[in-house]
Amino acid sequence: MSTSSVSKGCFVFKPSSKKRKRAVGIGEYFVEGCAESEYGKERFSTCQRLWEKIKTDTELLQDELNKKMLDSLIDFIKKCTLNFQSGSEDWASLMRASEIPTAALVLGVNVPDHDMTFQSLSDVLQQSVTPFAVSVQAKECAALKNLMQKVLERLMGVGVSAEDDDDDDDSGIHVPQKVSCTISALCRWYKAITNKQHKFPGKTANYVSHSPPVVVIFKDFEAFDPRILQDFILICSRYIHELPLIFIFGIATSPSTIQHMLPHSVSSLLCIELFQSLSCTQHLATVIDKLILTSQFPFKLSAKDLHVLVSIFLYHDFSVRNFVKGLQLALLEHFYSQPLSVLCCEKGKALDYVQKFSHQDVEMVRHLPSFMRYVETKDPQEQIQLLSSDDHVKEVCQKFLKDLRKYHKNYYPILRCLYSLTSSLPKYPLGRQIRELYISCLEKNVWETNEYESAMQLLRLLAKDEIVAALRKCVDILKPSETKQMKSTLEHLEQYIVRFEQLDGMSIETLCGEEVISPGKELQKKTDLYHLQKTLLEMKGSRRTKKMSPFELLRNEALDFIDGLVRSHLTPPETQPLNEVCYYSSSGVLRRHLNATPRTSIQTALGHPFFYLKNESLKTDTGTVSSAAPDICIVYKLHLECGRLINLYDWLEAYATVTSAAEGKDPDSEDYGKVDELRHARFIQAVSELEFLGFVKSTKQKTDHVARLTWGGC
């Protein structure tokens, strides 16, 4: 519906009688978009349950890792507020020269993770220390009055006027009067609210005192304007005798930032204490250990996908939060694109789903690469059964699912044992972090690598106390295991430890495997040059054929046992049938969604508009663009055919020719390729957009030319 009128007006249109399309929920969209929707609801519910588990476990890990730091910070705040009970005298005696207690909270460069830390800090403050805790960010404090206004509004819960004069309301209607934007107004409000609470002490029973502190948290300290911070600190220092203020600076880089941003005259007004959080790499190691290196979590990542997530973490943002988001994205993609992901759940449910599989589901199982490899290894009679009998395939699938769970229960304890043995070796041949060893084990047979051979050679040089300490660590790792293989392995390792300890009572001669003879006895006899040479050669040969000591034999036996465990339990997941049920292996999708390349996306959109617009008229051969494409696409394609400098008039004429063909005009007509005002305006707009995107720029070499900033074809 449209109207044509030269005057402004209000036009009323009756709503259409057609029913509006009902909004589709997330679950319905997931089910409708699944490749096979027979188990779409079950897949969505399982995906949602695992998604919530990832989120909950991550928050709990974050709280546990920050607990020590937050406890120290809370103790610091409580200590600063103990003397502010009944007046300002005790507080003034505590604070030298009007110093404001300040906590410098160094959180690291992983800025996206800071919100979780500050949220935990605010919750703890609200629960046990003070109800007067506010947080401010630099983007909302462009001036001092904005900072004052935000602090007062969030503390008082009422509107704050940044103007000095209050407007009078003569309408007779009661309107809550705004508070002036000053610290003195905050002091008056604080005294009024604390005196009121004194009459009802039960309301403040959870806090450390009846005069709780006022805590101001600067989340991104480095991003604030230094002048705004200086003025705010100077103003607050004048009221420290009346108001128990405490500052918390969230610092991402270094504590020296405070001295760089604040002059000595201002920083001397702060009583600063430093608090350091754990590094983001330690956070990541804990998250990987609890969410990925465990058999309790059925969803797994392939080596390439895990490598993509770790690379984004190490080379882009150091954000554990974004790493977890990438893990959640992989989880969603897996359950959305893999029909058999319905089996990526608890053991009992998975076995029930297999029993209810239809013929179509069984056919999907037969087309799995791992199942096809399994069929190729069987005799012809068994192959016929696997390819023709659905019931037989269901029985085999149930066995595969059980074996896959046993594989994971044995895999991770042996992986941790191997890491504990090799993590202290020189130059870390198998990696400094367990995630590096895990990726190597996922990619290939780790025992076939040169790094593994180097690690085993170094392990065969360990002293007795070192090898015993390493075996004790392995015993501690295997104790929680419940499988028969791990219990048997635990018993063998304990026996090796006992046998090593029994070597303490042996003599030095026995441990060395030979009698201790002075090497100079044979050489002290008088002899000629021939006999001397013969004696030296015999001594050299005896060294080569020296018998191994009992300790060396036992050490080699123990390491051979561990080597056998590695070869039997650390095989890559691709060797396990039905591994596609649990393992997500689409690293390209993760890289495309998480590691954005805006320049490539823009060039794809301009050179191949059908990729985004999905208009059939825009389909063309490779290297060409349709004349019906948007103006900016046509202009972009034409500029690729030019040199370093582009003549604007020639460019405009070429554009007019292409658009005339799109309008269906006769090439022999006079108007074909003619530049009119409309085409000229459209062309100028398209060129301006290209200049904004950084493809061309104006140049002073020639006034009617622009310089091209790209090279090559589309």
XYZ file of C-alpha atoms in Angstrom:
714
model
C 0.000 0.000 0.000
C 1.289 3.430 -0.905
C 0.071 7.012 -1.043
C 0.966 9.844 -3.376
C 0.571 13.252 -1.862
C 2.552 16.449 -1.976
C 1.442 17.416 1.513
C 2.271 15.813 4.792
C -0.486 13.930 6.531
C -1.519 10.957 8.604
C -2.783 7.943 6.700
C -4.521 5.028 8.375
C -4.317 1.537 6.872
C -6.535 -1.254 8.068
C -4.689 -4.396 9.115
C -4.658 -7.239 6.657
C -7.174 -10.026 7.160
C -4.452 -12.613 6.659
C -3.202 -14.293 9.794
C 0.292 -13.439 10.811
C 2.825 -16.188 10.677
C 3.376 -17.700 14.074
C 6.800 -17.092 15.525
C 8.910 -20.235 15.490
C 10.693 -21.127 18.708
C 14.294 -22.203 18.958
C 13.399 -25.836 19.465
C 11.013 -25.903 16.486
C 13.553 -24.162 14.272
C 16.178 -26.703 15.300
C 13.847 -29.628 14.604
C 12.626 -28.271 11.258
C 16.145 -27.512 10.072
C 17.631 -30.914 10.959
C 18.739 -33.082 8.088
C 16.713 -35.963 9.529
C 13.959 -34.772 11.874
C 12.810 -38.137 13.198
C 14.869 -37.632 16.367
C 15.040 -33.840 16.092
C 13.382 -33.131 19.438
C 15.582 -35.639 21.256
C 18.686 -34.148 19.681
C 17.630 -30.644 20.640
C 16.888 -31.603 24.248
C 20.242 -33.400 24.552
C 22.053 -30.444 22.976
C 20.302 -28.013 25.313
C 21.145 -30.128 28.358
C 24.824 -30.338 27.413
C 24.857 -26.604 26.597
C 23.574 -25.782 30.096
C 26.111 -28.163 31.621
C 28.957 -26.388 29.840
C 27.691 -23.014 31.040
C 27.145 -24.135 34.643
C 30.456 -25.974 34.941
C 32.336 -23.015 33.475
C 30.802 -20.596 35.984
C 31.621 -22.935 38.866
C 35.215 -23.277 37.647
C 35.491 -19.507 37.358
C 34.271 -19.077 40.935
C 36.668 -21.722 42.228
C 39.653 -20.222 40.435
C 38.842 -16.689 41.622
C 37.865 -17.719 45.148
C 41.270 -17.084 46.705
C 41.603 -13.671 45.074
C 38.046 -12.641 45.929
C 38.446 -13.801 49.534
C 41.580 -11.666 49.895
C 39.782 -8.701 48.369
C 36.799 -9.102 50.693
C 39.116 -9.344 53.717
C 40.786 -6.125 52.600
C 37.433 -4.337 52.355
C 36.266 -5.665 55.731
C 39.515 -4.599 57.350
C 39.110 -1.082 55.973
C 35.554 -0.774 57.292
C 36.021 -2.107 60.825
C 36.889 1.306 62.266
C 34.049 3.181 60.603
C 31.337 2.303 63.144
C 29.899 5.382 64.745
C 31.542 8.409 63.247
C 34.332 9.776 61.154
C 37.033 10.016 63.839
C 38.016 6.346 63.811
C 37.910 6.264 60.033
C 40.047 9.405 59.830
C 42.612 7.936 62.219
C 42.837 4.857 59.990
C 43.250 6.748 56.750
C 46.448 8.812 56.621
C 46.054 12.213 54.994
C 42.595 11.460 53.615
C 43.692 8.359 51.677
C 40.978 6.324 49.955
C 41.355 2.528 50.263
C 41.903 1.214 46.728
C 42.191 -2.336 45.434
C 44.149 -2.721 42.183
C 42.635 -5.850 40.644
C 44.972 -7.133 37.901
C 42.863 -9.477 35.755
C 44.934 -9.849 32.593
C 44.378 -9.002 28.943
C 41.459 -11.434 28.533
C 38.983 -8.564 28.737
C 35.857 -10.569 27.695
C 36.292 -12.716 30.825
C 36.314 -9.763 33.199
C 32.523 -9.454 33.288
C 32.189 -12.850 34.977
C 34.768 -11.873 37.592
C 33.113 -8.538 38.342
C 29.713 -10.201 38.521
C 31.034 -12.679 41.105
C 32.640 -9.813 43.020
C 29.413 -7.800 43.029
C 27.423 -10.804 44.245
C 29.829 -11.430 47.120
C 29.833 -7.762 48.095
C 26.051 -7.594 48.059
C 25.711 -10.760 50.131
C 28.226 -10.227 52.916
C 29.851 -6.796 52.878
C 27.755 -3.895 51.661
C 24.606 -3.126 49.698
C 26.297 0.010 48.337
C 28.448 -1.376 45.513
C 28.291 0.074 42.001
C 30.180 -0.575 38.769
C 31.012 1.961 36.069
C 32.584 1.670 32.627
C 34.551 4.171 30.581
C 32.106 4.210 27.661
C 29.339 5.645 29.866
C 31.560 8.235 31.581
C 32.616 10.643 28.855
C 32.748 13.543 31.324
C 33.018 14.042 35.074
C 29.316 14.831 35.428
C 28.450 11.545 33.677
C 30.642 9.610 36.100
C 29.125 11.370 39.120
C 25.639 10.877 37.754
C 26.098 7.134 37.163
C 27.586 6.556 40.619
C 24.849 8.470 42.434
C 21.994 7.002 40.394
C 23.094 3.431 40.948
C 23.684 3.987 44.643
C 20.530 5.922 45.453
C 18.203 4.297 42.959
C 16.674 7.679 42.006
C 17.174 10.162 39.219
C 20.114 12.519 39.520
C 20.153 15.936 37.940
C 23.400 17.100 36.418
C 22.168 20.716 36.496
C 22.419 23.008 39.481
C 18.876 24.377 39.228
C 15.874 22.178 39.850
C 12.747 22.846 37.811
C 9.598 23.528 39.816
C 6.498 21.547 38.947
C 3.316 23.655 39.312
C 0.915 21.065 37.993
C -0.037 19.857 41.442
C 1.035 16.298 40.684
C 3.627 14.796 43.018
C 6.789 13.990 41.096
C 9.880 12.485 42.800
C 12.391 15.279 43.032
C 15.781 14.622 41.476
C 18.911 14.776 43.624
C 21.706 17.167 42.774
C 24.782 15.558 41.275
C 27.267 16.152 44.104
C 29.164 14.045 46.611
C 27.692 16.142 49.430
C 24.228 14.959 48.360
C 25.526 11.392 48.496
C 26.865 11.995 52.018
C 23.491 13.316 53.189
C 21.706 10.342 51.641
C 24.193 7.889 53.205
C 23.768 9.360 56.678
C 19.996 9.268 56.332
C 19.880 5.674 55.144
C 22.354 4.371 57.750
C 20.552 6.180 60.603
C 17.317 4.623 59.423
C 18.883 1.175 59.419
C 20.161 1.683 62.966
C 16.541 1.623 64.079
C 16.064 -1.754 62.351
C 19.332 -3.646 62.982
C 17.926 -6.883 61.594
C 18.124 -5.490 58.068
C 21.904 -5.095 58.263
C 22.684 -8.312 60.097
C 24.429 -9.799 57.055
C 26.938 -6.962 56.751
C 30.165 -6.352 58.647
C 28.899 -3.190 60.333
C 25.946 -0.837 60.558
C 27.906 1.615 58.383
C 28.806 -0.449 55.319
C 31.283 1.025 52.850
C 30.469 2.570 49.495
C 32.376 0.567 46.882
C 32.930 1.997 43.404
C 34.232 -0.502 40.829
C 35.993 0.857 37.721
C 35.736 -2.145 35.398
C 38.093 -0.930 32.666
C 40.479 1.422 34.414
C 42.817 1.923 31.423
C 39.941 3.087 29.204
C 38.953 6.017 31.453
C 40.011 9.555 30.662
C 42.828 10.342 33.159
C 41.522 13.852 33.756
C 38.085 12.559 34.721
C 39.596 10.083 37.170
C 41.856 12.726 38.683
C 38.993 15.136 39.309
C 36.763 12.410 40.728
C 39.462 11.190 43.136
C 40.241 14.745 44.275
C 36.571 15.425 45.007
C 36.042 12.131 46.843
C 39.151 12.637 48.998
C 37.534 15.739 50.505
C 34.641 13.644 51.844
C 36.522 10.548 53.051
C 35.949 11.624 56.694
C 32.191 11.522 56.179
C 31.775 8.747 53.607
C 33.529 5.326 53.774
C 34.524 5.167 50.114
C 36.498 2.256 48.635
C 37.691 2.059 45.029
C 38.355 -1.076 42.982
C 40.353 -0.630 39.780
C 39.975 -3.358 37.159
C 43.362 -3.425 35.407
C 44.087 -5.495 32.305
C 47.771 -4.724 31.753
C 50.045 -3.762 34.650
C 49.726 -2.050 38.061
C 52.134 0.628 36.815
C 49.216 1.924 34.744
C 47.981 3.736 37.852
C 51.207 5.765 38.075
C 51.107 6.455 34.330
C 47.516 7.734 34.380
C 47.503 9.552 37.708
C 50.080 12.129 38.831
C 51.720 11.752 42.217
C 49.515 14.430 43.746
C 46.465 12.284 42.956
C 47.858 8.765 43.439
C 49.125 9.812 46.890
C 45.462 10.165 47.921
C 44.953 6.418 47.349
C 45.930 3.633 49.732
C 46.541 0.979 47.053
C 46.787 -2.761 47.591
C 47.474 -5.142 44.719
C 45.428 -8.280 43.933
C 46.472 -10.623 41.140
C 44.194 -13.158 39.442
C 45.319 -16.420 37.892
C 46.550 -16.279 34.314
C 44.116 -16.960 31.504
C 46.202 -19.941 30.364
C 45.643 -21.567 33.758
C 41.918 -20.916 33.366
C 41.964 -22.527 29.923
C 43.899 -25.561 31.188
C 41.292 -26.063 33.920
C 38.381 -25.725 31.497
C 39.923 -28.233 29.080
C 40.663 -30.596 31.949
C 37.089 -30.496 33.301
C 35.070 -30.284 30.062
C 37.130 -32.031 27.385
C 39.557 -34.444 29.047
C 36.825 -36.394 30.776
C 34.674 -39.383 29.933
C 31.697 -37.854 31.772
C 31.091 -35.369 28.958
C 29.995 -37.351 25.847
C 30.598 -34.637 23.242
C 34.159 -34.523 21.853
C 36.179 -32.366 19.480
C 38.481 -33.647 16.775
C 42.120 -32.578 16.648
C 41.584 -29.873 14.007
C 38.594 -28.330 15.790
C 40.382 -28.215 19.132
C 43.418 -26.739 17.408
C 41.227 -23.994 15.879
C 39.746 -23.045 19.264
C 43.125 -23.057 21.003
C 44.713 -21.021 18.183
C 41.988 -18.368 18.421
C 42.568 -18.240 22.169
C 46.357 -17.909 21.912
C 46.609 -15.565 18.917
C 43.526 -13.353 19.267
C 41.925 -12.636 22.645
C 43.111 -15.003 25.429
C 39.451 -15.259 26.365
C 38.291 -18.433 28.095
C 34.729 -17.192 27.702
C 35.083 -17.065 23.918
C 36.721 -20.502 23.974
C 33.658 -21.873 25.760
C 31.397 -20.127 23.246
C 33.321 -21.839 20.452
C 32.831 -25.162 22.220
C 29.099 -24.454 22.489
C 28.971 -23.554 18.792
C 30.646 -26.857 17.895
C 28.136 -28.652 20.121
C 25.204 -26.968 18.375
C 26.612 -27.640 14.896
C 27.210 -31.287 15.757
C 23.669 -31.966 16.947
C 22.188 -29.909 14.107
C 24.131 -31.470 11.213
C 24.728 -35.059 12.382
C 21.497 -37.147 12.450
C 23.142 -39.883 14.549
C 24.138 -37.383 17.256
C 21.036 -38.564 19.103
C 23.350 -41.332 20.398
C 25.675 -38.744 21.995
C 24.037 -39.052 25.393
C 23.905 -41.329 28.429
C 24.615 -45.018 27.886
C 21.094 -46.261 28.675
C 19.345 -43.738 26.435
C 21.750 -44.378 23.566
C 21.147 -48.136 23.684
C 17.369 -47.551 23.708
C 17.589 -45.258 20.671
C 19.583 -47.879 18.763
C 16.966 -50.504 19.508
C 14.247 -48.205 18.064
C 16.186 -47.324 14.899
C 14.262 -47.515 11.642
C 15.647 -48.881 8.385
C 16.592 -45.345 7.317
C 18.575 -44.827 10.542
C 20.383 -48.129 10.055
C 21.302 -47.072 6.521
C 22.848 -43.889 7.914
C 24.922 -46.051 10.256
C 26.094 -48.164 7.294
C 27.265 -45.034 5.483
C 29.489 -43.879 8.346
C 33.192 -44.038 7.313
C 34.187 -45.797 10.535
C 31.485 -48.449 10.071
C 32.516 -48.988 6.454
C 36.131 -49.533 7.542
C 34.920 -52.044 10.118
C 32.937 -53.948 7.481
C 36.001 -54.157 5.225
C 37.959 -55.971 7.941
C 35.379 -58.765 8.344
C 34.994 -62.023 6.468
C 32.476 -62.201 3.551
C 29.761 -63.928 5.583
C 29.880 -61.272 8.304
C 29.893 -58.526 5.686
C 26.655 -59.881 4.209
C 25.044 -59.823 7.648
C 26.188 -56.258 8.321
C 24.934 -55.005 4.949
C 21.603 -56.831 4.863
C 20.347 -57.468 8.400
C 19.104 -54.420 10.316
C 18.781 -56.359 13.576
C 22.379 -57.509 13.350
C 23.537 -53.926 12.771
C 21.603 -52.793 15.849
C 23.322 -55.427 17.987
C 26.728 -54.450 16.620
C 25.964 -50.737 17.216
C 25.101 -51.396 20.851
C 28.433 -53.186 21.249
C 30.233 -50.287 19.550
C 28.658 -47.733 21.900
C 29.737 -49.744 24.945
C 33.249 -50.113 23.535
C 33.397 -46.375 22.806
C 32.583 -45.549 26.425
C 35.234 -48.016 27.658
C 37.686 -46.481 25.203
C 37.152 -43.008 26.711
C 37.323 -44.301 30.292
C 40.722 -45.854 29.571
C 41.977 -43.135 27.223
C 42.077 -40.122 29.543
C 43.785 -41.775 32.574
C 46.578 -43.133 30.344
C 46.866 -39.723 28.649
C 47.317 -38.040 32.041
C 49.879 -40.652 33.075
C 51.904 -40.082 29.915
C 51.741 -36.322 30.465
C 52.858 -36.613 34.096
C 55.863 -38.689 32.964
C 56.938 -36.377 30.124
C 55.954 -32.894 31.351
C 59.143 -32.547 33.419
C 61.559 -33.717 30.697
C 64.029 -31.232 29.158
C 62.668 -29.274 26.180
C 59.216 -30.873 26.648
C 59.350 -33.286 23.676
C 55.600 -34.063 23.869
C 54.487 -30.550 24.776
C 54.456 -28.263 27.768
C 50.659 -28.404 28.173
C 48.478 -31.495 28.244
C 46.345 -30.074 25.426
C 49.369 -30.281 23.092
C 49.846 -33.955 23.912
C 46.110 -34.553 23.535
C 46.030 -32.998 20.058
C 49.017 -35.122 19.020
C 47.263 -38.279 20.228
C 44.086 -37.316 18.364
C 45.919 -36.744 15.091
C 48.021 -39.895 14.790
C 49.652 -42.796 16.607
C 51.778 -40.835 19.043
C 54.240 -43.715 19.555
C 55.275 -43.480 15.891
C 56.549 -39.902 16.230
C 60.148 -38.839 16.776
C 59.092 -36.787 19.789
C 57.771 -39.875 21.532
C 60.995 -41.784 20.862
C 62.985 -38.874 22.263
C 60.804 -38.786 25.371
C 61.211 -42.518 25.998
C 64.993 -42.235 25.645
C 65.044 -39.459 28.238
C 62.828 -41.496 30.578
C 65.348 -44.369 30.402
C 67.928 -42.016 31.929
C 65.929 -41.148 35.058
C 67.375 -41.893 38.489
C 65.607 -44.231 40.907
C 63.957 -41.515 43.004
C 62.756 -39.726 39.855
C 61.205 -42.804 38.289
C 59.556 -43.770 41.586
C 58.085 -40.267 41.993
C 56.732 -40.397 38.421
C 55.139 -43.804 39.019
C 53.530 -42.544 42.237
C 51.888 -39.728 40.244
C 50.528 -42.280 37.799
C 49.142 -44.325 40.697
C 47.330 -41.253 42.044
C 45.851 -40.622 38.576
C 44.592 -44.190 38.165
C 43.068 -44.595 41.633
C 39.659 -43.032 40.743
C 39.334 -45.241 37.627
C 36.694 -47.960 37.703
C 37.426 -50.121 34.647
C 39.077 -53.525 34.976
C 41.972 -52.543 32.720
C 42.827 -49.496 34.832
C 42.568 -51.447 38.095
C 44.940 -54.064 36.700
C 47.278 -51.296 35.527
C 47.179 -49.736 38.986
C 48.217 -53.026 40.600
C 51.138 -53.445 38.199
C 52.416 -49.915 38.868
C 52.201 -50.425 42.624
C 54.205 -53.630 42.241
C 56.879 -51.788 40.287
C 57.126 -49.171 43.046
C 57.593 -51.916 45.652
C 60.284 -53.571 43.541
C 62.133 -50.277 43.146
C 62.029 -49.720 46.907
C 63.440 -53.217 47.505
C 66.571 -52.200 45.605
C 67.584 -49.933 48.522
C 69.016 -52.858 50.503
C 71.321 -54.068 47.727
C 75.021 -53.317 47.662
C 76.633 -51.004 45.197
C 78.349 -53.931 43.443
C 75.022 -55.678 42.916
C 73.303 -52.549 41.625
C 76.119 -51.870 39.206
C 76.090 -55.470 37.987
C 79.855 -55.998 38.330
C 82.688 -55.948 40.877
C 84.242 -52.625 41.672
C 87.821 -52.985 40.377
C 90.286 -50.208 40.102
C 90.825 -49.524 36.401
C 94.532 -48.843 36.946
C 95.557 -52.286 38.355
C 96.069 -53.917 34.978
C 98.010 -50.912 33.754
C 100.461 -50.795 36.667
C 102.347 -53.927 35.517
C 105.489 -53.557 33.446
C 104.767 -54.360 29.833
C 105.691 -53.404 26.295
C 103.678 -51.321 23.828
C 102.019 -54.356 22.195
C 100.662 -55.801 25.474
C 99.557 -52.349 26.633
C 97.522 -51.852 23.442
C 96.009 -55.327 23.826
C 95.026 -54.636 27.441
C 93.356 -51.312 26.524
C 91.361 -52.949 23.735
C 90.172 -55.674 26.108
C 89.088 -53.088 28.675
C 87.202 -51.157 25.971
C 85.419 -54.315 24.805
C 84.463 -55.232 28.354
C 82.789 -51.828 28.720
C 80.716 -52.419 25.597
C 79.509 -55.789 26.781
C 78.789 -54.571 30.312
C 75.837 -56.319 31.909
C 72.835 -54.177 32.845
C 72.241 -53.628 36.543
C 69.046 -54.829 38.287
C 67.880 -51.183 38.540
C 68.322 -50.594 34.800
C 66.523 -53.827 33.995
C 63.623 -52.908 36.275
C 63.472 -49.358 34.900
C 63.323 -50.632 31.320
C 60.677 -53.158 32.282
C 58.488 -50.473 33.871
C 58.866 -48.141 30.889
C 58.114 -50.970 28.457
C 54.926 -51.609 30.416
C 53.931 -47.944 30.122
C 54.806 -47.999 26.417
C 52.457 -50.946 25.980
C 49.674 -49.017 27.730
C 50.174 -46.088 25.367
C 50.066 -48.305 22.276
C 46.912 -50.117 23.411
C 44.852 -47.216 24.831
C 45.953 -44.008 23.047
C 44.912 -44.972 19.535
C 43.274 -42.116 17.542
C 39.457 -41.875 17.751
C 39.129 -42.614 14.020
C 40.004 -46.221 14.758
C 36.867 -46.602 16.895
C 33.659 -47.557 15.055
C 30.833 -45.018 15.426
C 33.214 -42.287 16.570
C 31.249 -39.825 14.386
C 28.431 -40.014 16.932
C 30.489 -38.174 19.567
C 33.266 -36.385 17.648
C 32.658 -33.137 15.793
C 35.017 -32.693 12.836
C 34.150 -29.563 10.858
C 36.982 -27.181 11.596
C 36.150 -25.067 8.539
C 32.741 -24.173 9.969
C 34.271 -23.147 13.290
C 36.971 -21.102 11.599
C 34.435 -19.352 9.381
C 32.148 -18.443 12.297
C 34.733 -17.598 14.950
C 37.766 -16.318 13.045
C 36.073 -13.632 10.990
C 37.712 -12.278 7.815
C 35.691 -9.146 6.969
C 37.801 -8.199 3.950
C 37.270 -11.586 2.329
C 33.559 -11.501 3.108
C 33.184 -8.045 1.553
C 35.040 -9.058 -1.589
C 32.923 -12.210 -1.869
C 29.736 -10.166 -1.536
C 30.843 -7.624 -4.158
C 32.274 -10.145 -6.630
C 29.610 -12.853 -6.163
C 26.400 -11.196 -4.912
C 24.406 -14.399 -5.442
C 26.341 -15.931 -2.502
C 24.418 -13.649 -0.133
C 21.343 -12.427 -2.015
C 20.307 -15.853 -3.395
C 18.665 -14.230 -6.429
C 18.564 -16.519 -9.469
C 19.109 -13.589 -11.839
C 22.519 -12.988 -10.230
C 23.886 -16.422 -11.147
C 26.810 -15.982 -13.541
C 29.925 -17.776 -14.653
C 33.091 -17.510 -12.615
C 34.805 -14.141 -13.063
C 31.723 -12.293 -14.355
C 28.972 -10.290 -12.687
C 25.364 -9.956 -13.760
C 24.160 -6.640 -15.157
C 21.227 -6.924 -12.734
C 23.554 -6.869 -9.723
C 23.536 -3.920 -7.287
C 25.361 -0.807 -8.402
C 28.260 -1.248 -6.003
C 28.874 -4.776 -7.331
C 28.979 -3.513 -10.928
C 31.304 -0.647 -10.031
C 33.533 -2.998 -8.030
C 33.770 -5.450 -10.933
C 34.612 -2.668 -13.404
C 37.332 -1.225 -11.190
C 39.099 -4.588 -11.152
C 39.687 -4.193 -14.894
C 41.515 -0.882 -14.440
C 45.094 -0.033 -13.563
C 46.485 1.821 -10.559
C 44.715 5.062 -11.532
C 41.085 4.967 -12.667
C 39.581 7.650 -14.904
C 36.214 8.523 -13.367
C 34.611 9.472 -16.707
C 35.615 6.208 -18.401
C 34.453 4.330 -15.323
C 31.087 6.126 -15.470
C 30.589 5.351 -19.158
C 31.325 1.663 -18.596
C 28.854 1.632 -15.720
C 26.163 3.283 -17.847
C 26.671 0.691 -20.580
C 26.218 -2.203 -18.139
C 23.116 -0.718 -16.533
C 21.583 -0.041 -19.960
C 21.928 -3.730 -20.757
C 20.241 -4.544 -17.449
C 17.279 -2.327 -18.423
C 16.863 -4.264 -21.678
C 17.482 -1.355 -24.037
C 18.411 -1.868 -27.653
C 22.199 -1.557 -28.122
C 21.605 0.313 -31.405
C 19.401 2.976 -29.832
C 20.629 6.477 -29.011
C 19.844 6.180 -25.281
C 21.921 3.033 -24.877
C 24.831 3.795 -22.532
C 23.782 7.429 -22.138
C 24.696 9.035 -18.812
C 21.718 10.773 -17.280
C 21.390 12.431 -13.874
C 19.973 9.326 -12.172
C 22.752 7.039 -13.376
C 25.329 9.662 -12.506
C 23.985 9.911 -8.931
C 23.878 6.123 -8.544
C 27.445 5.874 -9.806
C 28.719 8.562 -7.422
C 27.006 6.803 -4.515
C 28.565 3.456 -5.455
C 32.036 5.002 -5.769
C 31.608 6.696 -2.387
C 30.704 3.346 -0.836
C 33.792 1.741 -2.365
C 35.905 4.571 -0.986
C 34.354 4.059 2.453
C 35.188 0.332 2.280
C 38.792 1.131 1.367
C 38.959 -0.039 -2.246
C 39.702 3.353 -3.852
C 40.859 6.774 -2.701
C 41.130 10.221 -4.179
C 44.523 11.253 -5.548
C 46.267 14.551 -6.175
C 48.115 13.278 -9.249
C 45.083 13.761 -11.492
C 41.918 15.522 -10.425
C 39.592 13.351 -12.500
C 41.142 10.071 -11.313
C 41.013 7.906 -8.217
C 43.720 5.532 -6.994
C 42.971 1.845 -6.749
C 43.875 0.207 -3.418
C 43.391 -3.429 -4.462
C 45.329 -5.692 -6.772
C 44.578 -8.784 -8.841
C 41.186 -10.036 -9.952
C 38.067 -10.709 -7.929
